[in-house]
Coordinates of C-alpha atoms in Angstrom, one line a residue:
M1 CA -0.1 -0.4 -0.1
S2 CA 1.3 3.7 -0.9
T3 CA 0.6 7.2 -0.8
R4 CA 0.8 10.3 -2.7
G5 CA 4.6 10.8 -3.3
F6 CA 5.9 8.8 -1.0
C7 CA 5.9 4.8 -0.5
L8 CA 5.5 3.1 3.1
G9 CA 8.2 0.9 4.7
T10 CA 11.0 2.9 2.3
N11 CA 13.3 5.9 3.1
P12 CA 12.7 8.4 0.7
W13 CA 16.3 10.2 0.7
S14 CA 17.9 6.6 -0.2
R15 CA 17.9 7.1 -4.0
W16 CA 19.0 9.6 -6.3
P17 CA 17.0 10.8 -9.7
T18 CA 19.4 10.5 -12.8
L19 CA 17.2 13.6 -15.1
P20 CA 19.6 13.7 -17.8
W21 CA 17.2 16.4 -19.4
L22 CA 16.9 18.4 -16.6
R23 CA 20.6 19.2 -16.7
V24 CA 20.1 20.1 -20.3
F25 CA 17.4 21.8 -19.2
L26 CA 19.1 24.2 -16.9
G27 CA 22.8 24.4 -18.9
L28 CA 20.3 26.0 -21.3
G29 CA 18.8 29.0 -19.3
L30 CA 22.6 29.1 -18.2
I31 CA 23.6 29.8 -21.9
L32 CA 20.6 32.2 -21.7
G33 CA 21.5 34.3 -18.8
L34 CA 24.8 34.7 -20.4
Q35 CA 24.0 36.0 -23.3
T36 CA 21.8 38.4 -22.0
A37 CA 25.1 39.6 -19.3
S38 CA 27.5 40.1 -22.2
S39 CA 25.9 43.5 -23.3
T40 CA 26.9 44.7 -19.4
A41 CA 30.5 43.3 -19.5
F42 CA 33.1 45.4 -18.4
Y43 CA 36.4 45.1 -17.9
L44 CA 38.1 43.9 -15.2
P45 CA 39.7 45.1 -12.1
G46 CA 39.1 48.5 -14.3
L47 CA 37.6 50.5 -16.5
A48 CA 39.9 51.6 -19.4
P49 CA 41.3 55.5 -18.8
V50 CA 39.8 57.9 -21.2
N51 CA 42.8 59.8 -23.1
F52 CA 42.3 63.2 -23.5
C53 CA 44.2 65.7 -25.3
E54 CA 43.6 69.4 -27.0
V55 CA 41.6 70.0 -29.6
N56 CA 43.8 70.8 -32.8
G57 CA 45.8 68.1 -31.7
E58 CA 43.0 65.7 -31.3
T59 CA 43.0 61.8 -33.1
K60 CA 41.7 58.4 -32.4
Y61 CA 43.3 57.5 -30.0
C62 CA 42.6 60.4 -27.6
Q63 CA 39.3 63.0 -27.4
S64 CA 39.0 66.6 -26.4
S65 CA 35.4 67.2 -25.6
I66 CA 34.8 66.5 -21.7
E67 CA 31.3 65.6 -20.3
L68 CA 29.9 66.5 -16.9
Y69 CA 26.9 63.9 -16.0
V70 CA 24.9 64.5 -12.8
N71 CA 23.2 62.0 -10.8
R72 CA 20.7 62.1 -8.8
L73 CA 20.1 64.9 -5.4
D74 CA 19.9 63.3 -2.1
S75 CA 19.3 65.2 1.0
V76 CA 19.8 64.1 5.2
E77 CA 16.9 66.4 6.2
S78 CA 15.0 64.3 3.6
V79 CA 14.5 60.2 2.9
L80 CA 13.8 60.7 -1.0
P81 CA 16.0 61.3 -3.3
Y82 CA 14.7 63.4 -6.6
E83 CA 16.3 62.4 -10.0
Y84 CA 17.8 65.8 -11.8
N85 CA 15.0 66.8 -14.1
T86 CA 12.8 66.8 -11.7
F87 CA 14.4 70.1 -10.6
D88 CA 14.4 73.2 -12.8
F89 CA 17.6 73.2 -13.6
C90 CA 19.6 73.6 -16.9
H91 CA 18.9 70.5 -18.9
D92 CA 19.6 68.8 -22.1
F93 CA 17.3 66.5 -23.3
K94 CA 19.0 66.0 -26.9
K95 CA 22.2 64.2 -25.1
K96 CA 20.8 60.1 -24.3
S97 CA 21.9 59.0 -20.6
P98 CA 23.6 56.4 -20.0
S99 CA 23.0 52.3 -19.8
E100 CA 23.1 51.8 -15.7
N101 CA 23.3 48.5 -14.4
L102 CA 21.0 46.3 -11.6
G103 CA 23.8 47.6 -9.0
Q104 CA 22.9 51.5 -9.9
V105 CA 19.5 50.6 -10.2
L106 CA 19.5 49.5 -6.8
F107 CA 21.6 51.7 -4.7
G108 CA 19.1 54.5 -6.9
E109 CA 21.6 56.0 -8.9
R110 CA 19.8 58.2 -12.0
I111 CA 23.2 59.6 -14.1
T112 CA 22.2 61.7 -17.0
S113 CA 23.6 64.0 -19.9
S114 CA 23.9 67.7 -18.6
P115 CA 24.2 70.7 -20.8
Y116 CA 27.8 71.4 -19.2
E117 CA 31.4 70.7 -21.5
F118 CA 33.9 71.5 -21.6
S119 CA 37.0 71.3 -24.2
F120 CA 40.6 69.8 -23.0
N121 CA 43.0 72.4 -21.4
K122 CA 40.7 75.6 -22.9
T123 CA 40.2 77.4 -20.0
E124 CA 36.6 79.1 -19.9
T125 CA 34.9 81.8 -17.9
C126 CA 31.7 82.9 -16.9
V127 CA 29.6 80.7 -19.7
K128 CA 26.6 80.6 -19.6
V129 CA 24.7 77.8 -19.7
C130 CA 20.8 79.0 -19.4
K131 CA 18.1 81.3 -18.1
K132 CA 14.9 80.4 -15.7
S133 CA 12.2 82.8 -16.0
Y134 CA 9.5 82.6 -13.1
D135 CA 6.1 84.8 -12.5
S136 CA 4.1 84.6 -10.3
A137 CA 1.2 84.7 -12.3
K138 CA 1.9 81.4 -13.9
E139 CA 0.7 78.6 -12.0
D140 CA 3.4 76.5 -14.1
Q141 CA 6.2 78.3 -13.5
K142 CA 5.9 79.3 -9.7
K143 CA 5.0 75.6 -8.4
K144 CA 8.1 75.2 -9.9
L145 CA 10.2 78.3 -7.9
D146 CA 7.8 76.7 -5.0
F147 CA 9.9 73.2 -5.5
L148 CA 13.4 75.1 -5.8
K149 CA 12.9 76.8 -2.6
K150 CA 11.6 73.2 -0.8
G151 CA 14.7 71.9 -2.4
M152 CA 17.0 74.4 -1.2
Q153 CA 14.9 74.6 2.4
L154 CA 15.8 70.8 2.6
N155 CA 19.6 71.3 1.8
Y156 CA 19.3 68.6 -1.3
Q157 CA 22.7 68.3 -2.9
H158 CA 24.2 68.2 -6.4
H159 CA 26.1 65.5 -7.4
W160 CA 28.0 65.8 -10.4
I161 CA 30.5 62.9 -12.3
I162 CA 33.7 63.9 -14.7
D163 CA 34.6 61.2 -16.2
N164 CA 33.3 58.5 -13.9
M165 CA 34.7 60.2 -11.6
P166 CA 33.1 62.2 -8.6
V167 CA 33.2 66.3 -8.3
I168 CA 34.0 67.2 -4.7
W169 CA 33.8 70.3 -3.3
C170 CA 36.0 70.9 -0.2
R171 CA 35.6 73.6 2.5
D172 CA 37.8 75.3 5.3
I173 CA 36.8 74.0 9.1
N174 CA 38.1 74.6 12.2
G175 CA 42.0 73.7 12.3
G176 CA 43.2 75.0 9.1
N177 CA 41.5 71.5 7.8
K178 CA 39.4 71.0 4.5
Y179 CA 36.7 68.8 4.3
C180 CA 35.5 67.6 1.2
T181 CA 32.3 65.8 -0.2
T182 CA 31.0 64.2 -3.8
G183 CA 28.1 66.6 -3.6
F184 CA 27.9 70.4 -3.2
P185 CA 24.2 72.2 -1.9
I186 CA 21.4 74.2 -4.3
G187 CA 21.6 76.8 -2.4
C188 CA 20.8 77.9 0.9
F189 CA 18.2 79.8 3.7
V190 CA 17.5 82.3 6.1
T191 CA 14.7 81.8 8.3
P192 CA 12.5 85.1 8.9
S193 CA 13.9 85.1 12.3
G194 CA 17.3 85.1 11.0
V195 CA 19.0 82.2 11.9
S196 CA 21.3 81.2 9.2
S197 CA 21.6 77.5 8.0
D198 CA 23.7 75.0 6.2
A199 CA 25.8 76.6 3.2
C200 CA 24.6 80.0 4.5
I201 CA 26.5 80.3 7.8
M202 CA 30.3 79.9 5.3
H203 CA 29.2 83.0 3.8
P204 CA 28.7 85.9 5.4
E205 CA 26.9 88.2 2.8
F206 CA 23.8 85.8 3.0
N207 CA 22.1 87.7 6.3
K208 CA 18.6 88.5 4.5
N209 CA 16.4 87.4 7.2
N210 CA 13.1 85.3 5.0
T211 CA 15.6 84.3 2.1
Y212 CA 17.2 82.1 -0.4
Y213 CA 20.2 81.9 -2.0
L214 CA 20.5 79.5 -5.3
F215 CA 24.1 78.9 -6.2
N216 CA 23.9 79.3 -9.6
H217 CA 27.3 79.4 -10.9
V218 CA 30.2 77.0 -10.5
D219 CA 33.6 77.6 -10.6
I220 CA 35.6 74.2 -11.4
T221 CA 38.9 72.8 -11.6
I222 CA 40.4 70.0 -13.2
T223 CA 43.5 68.5 -12.7
Y224 CA 45.3 66.3 -14.9
H225 CA 48.7 63.8 -15.9
S226 CA 50.3 64.2 -18.8
E227 CA 52.0 61.0 -20.4
N228 CA 54.1 59.5 -23.6
E229 CA 52.5 57.1 -25.4
V230 CA 55.1 56.0 -28.0
D231 CA 55.4 59.6 -30.1
W232 CA 52.3 61.8 -29.0
Y233 CA 51.5 62.6 -25.5
V234 CA 47.8 62.1 -24.1
S235 CA 46.8 63.4 -20.8
K236 CA 44.3 61.6 -18.6
L237 CA 42.3 63.6 -15.6
V238 CA 42.9 62.7 -12.4
S239 CA 40.8 65.0 -10.3
A240 CA 38.4 67.5 -10.9
R241 CA 36.7 69.9 -7.6
L242 CA 35.3 72.4 -7.6
E243 CA 33.5 75.9 -5.8
P244 CA 29.9 76.6 -5.9
K245 CA 28.9 80.8 -6.2
S246 CA 26.0 83.2 -6.1
Y247 CA 26.1 85.4 -8.2
K248 CA 22.8 88.3 -9.5
H249 CA 23.4 88.4 -13.2
V250 CA 22.3 91.5 -14.7
D251 CA 22.9 91.5 -18.0
E252 CA 22.8 87.5 -19.8
N253 CA 25.0 89.5 -23.0
H254 CA 27.8 90.8 -20.4
L255 CA 28.5 88.2 -17.6
T256 CA 30.9 88.9 -15.1
C257 CA 30.3 86.2 -12.7
N258 CA 31.0 88.9 -9.8
G259 CA 28.4 91.4 -7.5
T260 CA 25.8 90.7 -5.6
P261 CA 24.4 87.0 -4.6
M262 CA 21.4 85.5 -6.3
E263 CA 18.8 85.9 -4.0
I264 CA 15.0 84.6 -4.1
P265 CA 12.7 85.9 -1.4
G266 CA 10.7 83.8 0.4
D267 CA 7.8 85.4 -0.2
N268 CA 6.4 85.3 -4.1
T269 CA 7.8 87.7 -6.4
D270 CA 5.9 88.8 -9.7
K271 CA 9.1 88.5 -11.9
L272 CA 12.4 87.1 -11.4
N273 CA 15.1 85.6 -13.9
I274 CA 18.5 83.1 -13.0
I275 CA 20.8 82.8 -14.8
Y276 CA 23.4 80.1 -14.8
T277 CA 27.6 80.1 -15.7
Y278 CA 30.1 78.1 -15.3
S279 CA 33.8 78.7 -15.3
V280 CA 37.0 76.2 -15.8
K281 CA 40.3 76.1 -15.7
F282 CA 43.3 72.7 -15.9
E283 CA 46.2 72.3 -13.9
E284 CA 48.7 69.8 -15.1
N285 CA 50.1 67.5 -11.9
K286 CA 52.5 64.9 -11.9
Q287 CA 52.2 63.5 -9.2
I288 CA 49.1 62.1 -9.2
R289 CA 48.7 59.4 -11.6
W290 CA 45.4 58.1 -13.3
S291 CA 45.7 54.9 -11.7
S292 CA 45.7 56.2 -7.7
R293 CA 43.9 58.7 -8.9
W294 CA 41.1 57.3 -6.5
D295 CA 43.5 57.4 -3.5
Y296 CA 43.1 61.2 -3.8
I297 CA 39.5 61.1 -3.3
L298 CA 39.3 58.3 -0.9
E299 CA 42.5 60.4 1.7
S300 CA 40.8 64.1 0.8
M301 CA 37.2 62.9 2.6
S302 CA 37.5 62.8 6.4
H303 CA 35.0 60.6 6.7
T304 CA 36.3 58.1 4.7
S305 CA 39.5 57.3 6.6
I306 CA 39.4 53.6 8.4
Q307 CA 39.0 54.6 12.7
W308 CA 41.4 51.6 13.0
F309 CA 41.7 52.1 17.1
S310 CA 37.8 52.0 17.2
I311 CA 38.1 48.8 15.5
L312 CA 41.0 47.5 17.9
N313 CA 39.1 48.4 20.4
S314 CA 36.1 46.7 19.5
F315 CA 38.6 43.5 18.7
V316 CA 39.8 43.3 22.2
V317 CA 36.3 43.8 23.8
V318 CA 34.6 40.7 21.4
L319 CA 37.9 38.6 23.0
F320 CA 37.4 40.1 26.6
L321 CA 33.9 38.5 26.5
T322 CA 34.7 35.3 24.1
A323 CA 37.4 34.1 27.3
M324 CA 35.4 34.9 29.7
V325 CA 32.5 33.2 28.4
A326 CA 34.3 30.7 27.4
V327 CA 36.2 30.0 31.1
I328 CA 32.9 30.4 32.4
I329 CA 31.2 27.1 30.5
L330 CA 34.6 25.5 31.3
R331 CA 34.1 25.6 35.0
T332 CA 30.3 24.4 34.9
L333 CA 31.3 21.9 32.2
H334 CA 34.8 20.7 35.1
K335 CA 32.5 20.6 37.9
D336 CA 29.1 18.6 37.0
I337 CA 31.5 16.3 35.0
I338 CA 33.4 15.0 38.6
R339 CA 29.7 15.1 40.0
Y340 CA 29.1 12.4 37.1
N341 CA 32.0 10.7 37.8
Q342 CA 30.8 9.8 41.9
E343 CA 29.6 6.5 42.1
D344 CA 27.6 7.6 45.2
I345 CA 24.9 10.1 42.4
Q346 CA 22.3 9.2 41.4
K347 CA 20.1 11.8 40.7
D348 CA 20.2 13.3 37.0
Y349 CA 20.8 17.1 37.6
G350 CA 22.6 20.3 35.3
W351 CA 23.8 18.5 32.2
K352 CA 23.7 15.4 32.4
L353 CA 19.4 16.6 32.4
V354 CA 19.8 18.2 29.0
H355 CA 22.4 15.7 27.5
G356 CA 20.3 14.1 25.4
D357 CA 17.8 16.9 23.8
V358 CA 20.4 17.0 21.3
F359 CA 19.3 14.6 19.5
R360 CA 15.6 14.9 19.2
P361 CA 14.2 17.1 16.0
P362 CA 13.4 20.7 16.6
R363 CA 9.8 21.5 17.0
H364 CA 9.8 23.7 14.2
G365 CA 12.6 21.4 11.9
M366 CA 11.5 23.0 8.5
L367 CA 11.8 26.6 9.4
L368 CA 14.9 26.0 11.2
S369 CA 16.3 24.4 8.3
I370 CA 15.1 27.1 6.3
L371 CA 16.9 29.7 8.1
L372 CA 20.3 27.9 7.7
G373 CA 20.1 27.7 4.4
Q374 CA 19.7 31.0 4.1
G375 CA 21.7 32.2 6.3
T376 CA 24.7 29.9 4.9
Q377 CA 23.9 31.8 1.5
V378 CA 24.1 34.9 2.6
L379 CA 27.2 33.8 4.9
I380 CA 28.9 32.9 1.0
M381 CA 28.0 35.8 -0.8
T382 CA 29.7 37.9 2.1
F383 CA 32.7 36.3 2.4
I384 CA 33.1 35.9 -1.8
T385 CA 31.8 39.6 -2.2
L386 CA 34.6 41.1 0.1
F387 CA 37.6 38.5 -1.3
L388 CA 37.0 40.3 -4.7
A389 CA 36.6 43.6 -3.6
C390 CA 40.0 43.0 -1.9
L391 CA 41.4 42.0 -5.1
G392 CA 40.4 45.4 -6.4
F393 CA 37.7 43.8 -8.8
L394 CA 35.1 45.8 -6.9
S395 CA 36.6 49.4 -7.5
P396 CA 34.8 52.4 -6.8
A397 CA 35.6 53.5 -10.9
N398 CA 32.9 50.4 -11.5
R399 CA 29.6 52.1 -10.7
G400 CA 27.5 49.2 -9.2
A401 CA 29.7 46.6 -9.4
L402 CA 29.6 46.2 -6.1
M403 CA 25.3 45.7 -6.0
T404 CA 25.2 43.9 -9.1
C405 CA 28.3 41.3 -7.6
S406 CA 26.1 40.9 -4.5
V407 CA 23.0 40.1 -6.2
V408 CA 24.7 37.5 -8.6
L409 CA 26.2 35.9 -6.0
W410 CA 23.2 35.9 -4.3
V411 CA 21.4 34.3 -7.0
L412 CA 24.2 31.7 -7.4
M413 CA 24.6 30.9 -3.9
G414 CA 20.7 30.0 -3.8
A415 CA 22.5 26.3 -4.4
S416 CA 24.0 26.0 -1.2
A417 CA 21.0 27.6 0.3
G418 CA 18.8 24.7 -1.4
Y419 CA 21.4 22.0 -0.7
V420 CA 21.7 23.3 3.7
S421 CA 18.4 23.4 4.3
A422 CA 17.8 20.4 2.5
K423 CA 20.3 18.4 4.6
V424 CA 19.1 19.5 7.3
Y425 CA 15.6 19.2 6.9
R426 CA 17.0 15.8 6.0
S427 CA 18.7 15.1 9.3
F428 CA 15.2 15.3 11.0
R429 CA 13.4 13.1 8.8
G430 CA 11.2 15.8 7.7
L431 CA 8.4 13.9 4.6
K432 CA 7.7 17.5 3.6
W433 CA 10.2 18.2 1.2
K434 CA 8.3 19.9 -1.9
T435 CA 7.3 22.8 1.3
N436 CA 10.9 22.7 1.8
F437 CA 12.8 23.5 -1.3
L438 CA 9.6 26.2 -1.9
L439 CA 9.5 27.7 1.3
T440 CA 13.7 27.9 1.2
A441 CA 13.2 29.8 -2.4
L442 CA 10.2 31.9 -1.2
L443 CA 10.5 32.6 2.4
C444 CA 13.1 34.7 3.3
P445 CA 12.8 36.6 -0.2
G446 CA 9.7 37.4 -0.1
L447 CA 9.5 38.6 3.4
D448 CA 11.6 40.9 2.0
I449 CA 10.5 42.4 -0.3
F450 CA 7.1 42.6 1.0
F451 CA 8.1 44.1 4.0
L452 CA 10.2 46.4 2.9
G453 CA 8.2 47.2 -1.0
N454 CA 5.1 48.3 1.9
V455 CA 6.8 50.1 4.1
M456 CA 8.6 52.4 1.1
D457 CA 5.1 52.4 -0.3
Y458 CA 3.8 53.9 3.1
I459 CA 6.5 56.3 3.6
L460 CA 6.5 58.0 -0.2
I461 CA 2.1 57.7 -0.3
V462 CA 2.4 59.8 3.4
T463 CA 5.4 62.0 2.7
W464 CA 4.6 62.6 -1.3
N465 CA 2.1 61.9 -2.3
L466 CA -0.5 59.2 -5.1
K467 CA 0.2 61.1 -7.7
K468 CA 3.6 61.8 -7.7
L469 CA 4.0 57.6 -6.6
L470 CA 2.1 57.0 -9.8
I471 CA 3.7 59.5 -12.1
Q472 CA 7.5 58.2 -11.4
L473 CA 6.3 54.7 -11.7
I474 CA 5.2 55.7 -15.7
Y475 CA 8.9 56.7 -16.0
C476 CA 10.2 54.1 -14.1
I477 CA 8.5 52.1 -16.9
F478 CA 8.3 53.9 -20.2
E479 CA 12.0 55.3 -19.6
K480 CA 14.1 51.9 -19.4
K481 CA 13.9 50.5 -15.8
F482 CA 11.2 48.3 -16.8
F483 CA 13.4 45.7 -18.9
T484 CA 15.7 46.5 -15.8
I485 CA 13.3 45.1 -14.1
F486 CA 12.6 42.7 -16.2
N487 CA 15.9 41.2 -15.9
A488 CA 15.9 41.0 -12.4
L489 CA 12.3 38.8 -12.0
C490 CA 14.3 36.5 -14.9
V491 CA 17.2 35.5 -12.5
R492 CA 14.5 35.6 -9.7
C493 CA 13.1 33.2 -11.9
Y494 CA 16.5 31.0 -12.3
L495 CA 17.4 30.8 -8.7
M496 CA 14.5 28.6 -8.2
V497 CA 15.5 26.1 -11.5
V498 CA 18.9 26.1 -9.2
L499 CA 17.2 25.9 -6.1
I500 CA 14.4 22.7 -7.6
W501 CA 17.6 20.7 -9.3
I502 CA 20.1 20.9 -6.3
S503 CA 16.4 19.6 -4.1
L504 CA 16.1 16.8 -6.8
M505 CA 19.8 15.8 -6.7
I506 CA 19.0 15.0 -2.7
T507 CA 15.4 13.8 -2.8
D508 CA 13.6 10.7 -4.0
V509 CA 10.8 12.2 -6.6
E510 CA 8.2 10.2 -8.0
H511 CA 6.0 12.9 -8.8
F512 CA 8.2 14.7 -11.0
S513 CA 5.3 16.7 -12.8
I514 CA 4.7 18.5 -9.8
Y515 CA 8.4 19.8 -9.6
L516 CA 7.9 21.0 -13.5
L517 CA 4.7 22.6 -12.8
C518 CA 6.1 24.6 -9.9
V519 CA 9.4 25.6 -11.9
F520 CA 6.9 26.7 -15.1
G521 CA 4.6 27.9 -12.1
K522 CA 6.3 30.4 -10.9
I523 CA 7.9 31.3 -14.4
L524 CA 4.3 32.4 -15.1
F525 CA 3.7 34.4 -12.0
Y526 CA 7.0 36.6 -12.2
Y527 CA 6.6 37.4 -16.3
S528 CA 2.6 37.7 -15.7
L529 CA 3.2 40.2 -12.7
V530 CA 5.7 42.1 -15.1
I531 CA 2.7 42.4 -17.3
C532 CA -0.1 43.7 -14.6
I533 CA 2.8 46.3 -13.7
Y534 CA 3.2 47.4 -17.6
S535 CA -0.7 47.4 -17.8
L536 CA -1.2 49.5 -15.2
A537 CA 1.4 52.0 -15.8
I538 CA 0.4 52.1 -19.2
S539 CA -3.5 52.3 -17.6
F540 CA -2.3 55.9 -15.4
F541 CA -0.9 57.0 -18.6
F542 CA -3.9 57.0 -20.9
F543 CA -6.1 57.8 -18.1
K544 CA -3.8 61.3 -16.9
N545 CA -3.8 62.2 -20.5
I546 CA -7.4 62.3 -20.3
L547 CA -8.1 63.8 -17.6
A548 CA -5.7 66.7 -18.5
I549 CA -7.8 67.2 -22.0
L550 CA -10.9 67.0 -20.0
K551 CA -9.3 69.7 -17.6
L552 CA -8.7 72.0 -21.3
C553 CA -12.6 71.7 -22.6
I554 CA -13.5 72.6 -18.7
S555 CA -11.2 75.7 -18.9
I556 CA -12.2 76.5 -22.7

């Protein structure tokens, strides 16, 4: 007599299945994954340098144009970062934004092109970028200006990039030292009571109550290192720093970049014009080479220095506590063993009462095996990631490489999670092996995504509003992030296949159709989820356009 899935009187863990065609299916999935990943391959251990030369000496081996890219704006006073195009700054929509890998998307980077463009070794002074005009009588312009004020009030920071290198802003602090950061503020705000905040403290001329001061000018200094390449000279950029300034330009045809700061009153004014400008100069540095340019950036920022004393202090405290606990346990065990060896004592007490409990299966063996498998997966992923980072494969020059490597390793280490979970569950003589490998693949990642997603959605809806949230969703899907999300879900499905294959190798299967149903069911579920989100975004997109048309008709 038999039951569904197992035969009574047999050990369900005794035989390994021989399923060569499943391995063929797994191999095809791996080949497809490698083909999709080949388009985002990068040179290890870093990126190839870019050679620069002057305009009159430009060849196919070097270029003269230097592009400046902008990243998202963030603030320590707000949890929401914004893309550069969200604010009413100077934009260049003709240029194509660089593609981002999975790690950059997960880190929240949104790198786009900017209208700032320089020629190598060409000094420029007070160059106009664009002009923005605001009229309080027009609702759309009033909203843009109010949003810009809100950004200055919350101290939102720019993050600019030149030659795949962050542009740093250094300012003097107490003791004659310099404090450098990779971001600089939009502006600053003086409260109605006359209290200066953030960058306004460093500028004594920013002293008018209830006034915003916008940094509409930047002085950029680019440092390069020249090298002799066989029969021509090329240069490589080794640092880029800037100094934000605030100037109220009166005549856009005769810009001088001096005078009074750009003031924006707290109360709405009738009309306001803002002209954005920049100055750039080049300096040669013979000490810093391109291969060590990140050392200069990291050393110039004080918060990146390693706190060796704190690390040593923590290490000593951990060793002391470990030794103290070990001594206490050894003394307790030594006393119990001496008592056990005495023949006149028959009563069980101490460690003897619980010595047999280690052979008893736990009450929640399923959950314990799943958590052990997930812990093994994360532990191996962490060690491999740290090892690759120590070798220099995950350098800061490879933007998003750290997160991409972590995610890929987490996916690949799903095999170890399935193996450890099934092995431990087998030692408990558990029979629900289907539930075991399914929960190993879904429980911890599913809970993380569910709780984090709900918490983030709640924060966005409460602190922002639902309308802007839906617009962000539409932009995310229609721009280019849809395919990134799609690829991430495909990788997640491939993890399911790996885990099921490991479970097949260590378990006995009499109804393999259940496995195939689980595999294709999960793949169908994720693809359906992506299609539903895509359809939902399209619906909101057309609904928004219909509302705009109706509003226009009503106004007419």
